[in-house]
Short mmCIF file of C-alpha atoms in Angstrom, two decimals:
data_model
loop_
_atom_site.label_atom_id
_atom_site.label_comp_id
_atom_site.label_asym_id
_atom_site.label_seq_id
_atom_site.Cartn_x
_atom_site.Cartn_y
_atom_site.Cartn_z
CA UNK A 1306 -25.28 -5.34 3.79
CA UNK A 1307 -22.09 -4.99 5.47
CA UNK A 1308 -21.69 -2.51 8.67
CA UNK A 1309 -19.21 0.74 7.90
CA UNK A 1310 -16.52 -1.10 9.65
CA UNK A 1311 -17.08 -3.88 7.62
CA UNK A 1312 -16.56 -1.73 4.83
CA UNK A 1313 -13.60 0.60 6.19
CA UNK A 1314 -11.68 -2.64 6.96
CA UNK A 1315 -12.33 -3.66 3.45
CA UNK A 1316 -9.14 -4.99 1.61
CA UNK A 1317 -7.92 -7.96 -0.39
CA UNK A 1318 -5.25 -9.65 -2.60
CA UNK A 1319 -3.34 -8.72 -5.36
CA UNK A 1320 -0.99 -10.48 -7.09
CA UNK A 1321 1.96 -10.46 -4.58
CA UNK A 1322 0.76 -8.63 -2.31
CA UNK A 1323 -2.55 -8.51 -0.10
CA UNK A 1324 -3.87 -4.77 1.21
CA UNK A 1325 -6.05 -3.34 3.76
CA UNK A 1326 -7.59 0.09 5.01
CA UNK A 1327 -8.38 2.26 7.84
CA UNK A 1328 -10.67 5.28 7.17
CA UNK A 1329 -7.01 7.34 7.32
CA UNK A 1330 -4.94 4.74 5.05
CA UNK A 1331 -4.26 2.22 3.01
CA UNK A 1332 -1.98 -0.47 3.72
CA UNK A 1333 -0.07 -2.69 1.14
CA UNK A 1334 1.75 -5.83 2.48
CA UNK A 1335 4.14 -7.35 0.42
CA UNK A 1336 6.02 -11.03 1.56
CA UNK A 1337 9.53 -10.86 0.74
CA UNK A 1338 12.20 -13.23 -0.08
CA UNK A 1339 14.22 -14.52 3.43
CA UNK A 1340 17.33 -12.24 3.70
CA UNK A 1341 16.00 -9.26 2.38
CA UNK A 1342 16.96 -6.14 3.64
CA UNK A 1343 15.73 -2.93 3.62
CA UNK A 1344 18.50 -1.14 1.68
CA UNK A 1345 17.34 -3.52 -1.30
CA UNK A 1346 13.92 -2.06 -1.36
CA UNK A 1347 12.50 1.12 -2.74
CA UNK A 1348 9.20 2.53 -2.39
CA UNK A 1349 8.56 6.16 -4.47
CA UNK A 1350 5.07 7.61 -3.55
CA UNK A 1351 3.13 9.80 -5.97
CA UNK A 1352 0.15 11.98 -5.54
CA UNK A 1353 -1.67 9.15 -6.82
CA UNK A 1354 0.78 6.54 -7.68
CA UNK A 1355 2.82 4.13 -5.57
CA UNK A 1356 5.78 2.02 -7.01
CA UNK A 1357 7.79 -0.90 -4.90
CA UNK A 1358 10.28 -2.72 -6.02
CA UNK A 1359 12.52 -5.09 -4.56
CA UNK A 1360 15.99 -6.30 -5.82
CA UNK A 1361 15.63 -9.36 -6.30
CA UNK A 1362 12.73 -9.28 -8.52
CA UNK A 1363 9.74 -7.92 -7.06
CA UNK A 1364 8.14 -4.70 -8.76
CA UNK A 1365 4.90 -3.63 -8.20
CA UNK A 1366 3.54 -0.43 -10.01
CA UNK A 1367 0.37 0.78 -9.12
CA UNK A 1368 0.10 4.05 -11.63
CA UNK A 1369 -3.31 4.87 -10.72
CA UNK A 1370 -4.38 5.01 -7.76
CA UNK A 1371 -7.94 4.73 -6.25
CA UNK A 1372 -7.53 7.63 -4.74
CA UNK A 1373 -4.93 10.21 -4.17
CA UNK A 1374 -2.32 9.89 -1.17
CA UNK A 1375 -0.13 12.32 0.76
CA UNK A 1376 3.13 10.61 -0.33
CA UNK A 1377 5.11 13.10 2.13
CA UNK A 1378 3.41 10.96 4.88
CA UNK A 1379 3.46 7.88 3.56
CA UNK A 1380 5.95 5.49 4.38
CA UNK A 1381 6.96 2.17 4.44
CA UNK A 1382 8.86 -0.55 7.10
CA UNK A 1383 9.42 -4.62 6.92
CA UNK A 1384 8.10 -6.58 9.45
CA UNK A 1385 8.62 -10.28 10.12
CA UNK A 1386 9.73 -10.31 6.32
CA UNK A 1387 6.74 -8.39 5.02
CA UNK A 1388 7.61 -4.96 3.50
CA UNK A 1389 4.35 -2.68 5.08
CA UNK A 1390 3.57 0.09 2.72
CA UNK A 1391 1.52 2.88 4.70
CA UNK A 1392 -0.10 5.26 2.81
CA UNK A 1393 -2.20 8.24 3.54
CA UNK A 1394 -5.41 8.66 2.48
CA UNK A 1395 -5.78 11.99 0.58
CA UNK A 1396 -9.44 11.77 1.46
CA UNK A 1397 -9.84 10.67 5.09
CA UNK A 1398 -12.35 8.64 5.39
CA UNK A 1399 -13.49 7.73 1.60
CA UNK A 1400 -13.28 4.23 1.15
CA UNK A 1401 -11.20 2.13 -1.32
CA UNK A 1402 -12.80 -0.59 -3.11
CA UNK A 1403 -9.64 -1.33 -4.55
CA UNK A 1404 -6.16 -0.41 -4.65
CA UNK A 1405 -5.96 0.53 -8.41
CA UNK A 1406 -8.13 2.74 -9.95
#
């Protein structure tokens, strides 16, 4: 079997994105076009929903949720072109098989 960090450091690939998780959060990496800036994007958290979407074309809607978040400390930043979604486990510790429910 795999060890617990194995597990807690489970994540994968969606389409568009990849993700990965901590036992406090979940994080959602999304490669964006060169030039984009952060004014263009727009993350909206929900108690169990998370919705990105990018000007020029990217939109990503996860409506359901694996689990719920604490979308007043969830947050988001790019990085090296990658826009990092952060989001807070509502449930530390219980481990996400998969982003969408």
């Amino acid at each position: 079997g795999m060890t617990a960090d194995e597990l807690n450091a489970k994540g994968g690939k969606g389409e568009g994105y990849t993700w990965k998780q901590t036992p406090e959060d979940v994080e959602i990496s999304v490669p964006l076009p060169e030039g984009t800036r952060g004014k263009q994007c727009k993350v909206q958290f929900g108690n169990r929903s998370c919705k990105i979407v990018v000007q020029n074309g990217i939109n990503l809607n996860f409506k359901t949720l694996y689990g719920k978040i604490r979308a007043d400390d969830s947050l988001w930043t790019i990085e090296d072109g990658i826009l990092v979604v952060t989001m807070e486990k509502g449930k530390a510790k219980e481990v996400w098989p998969t982003v969408d429910a």
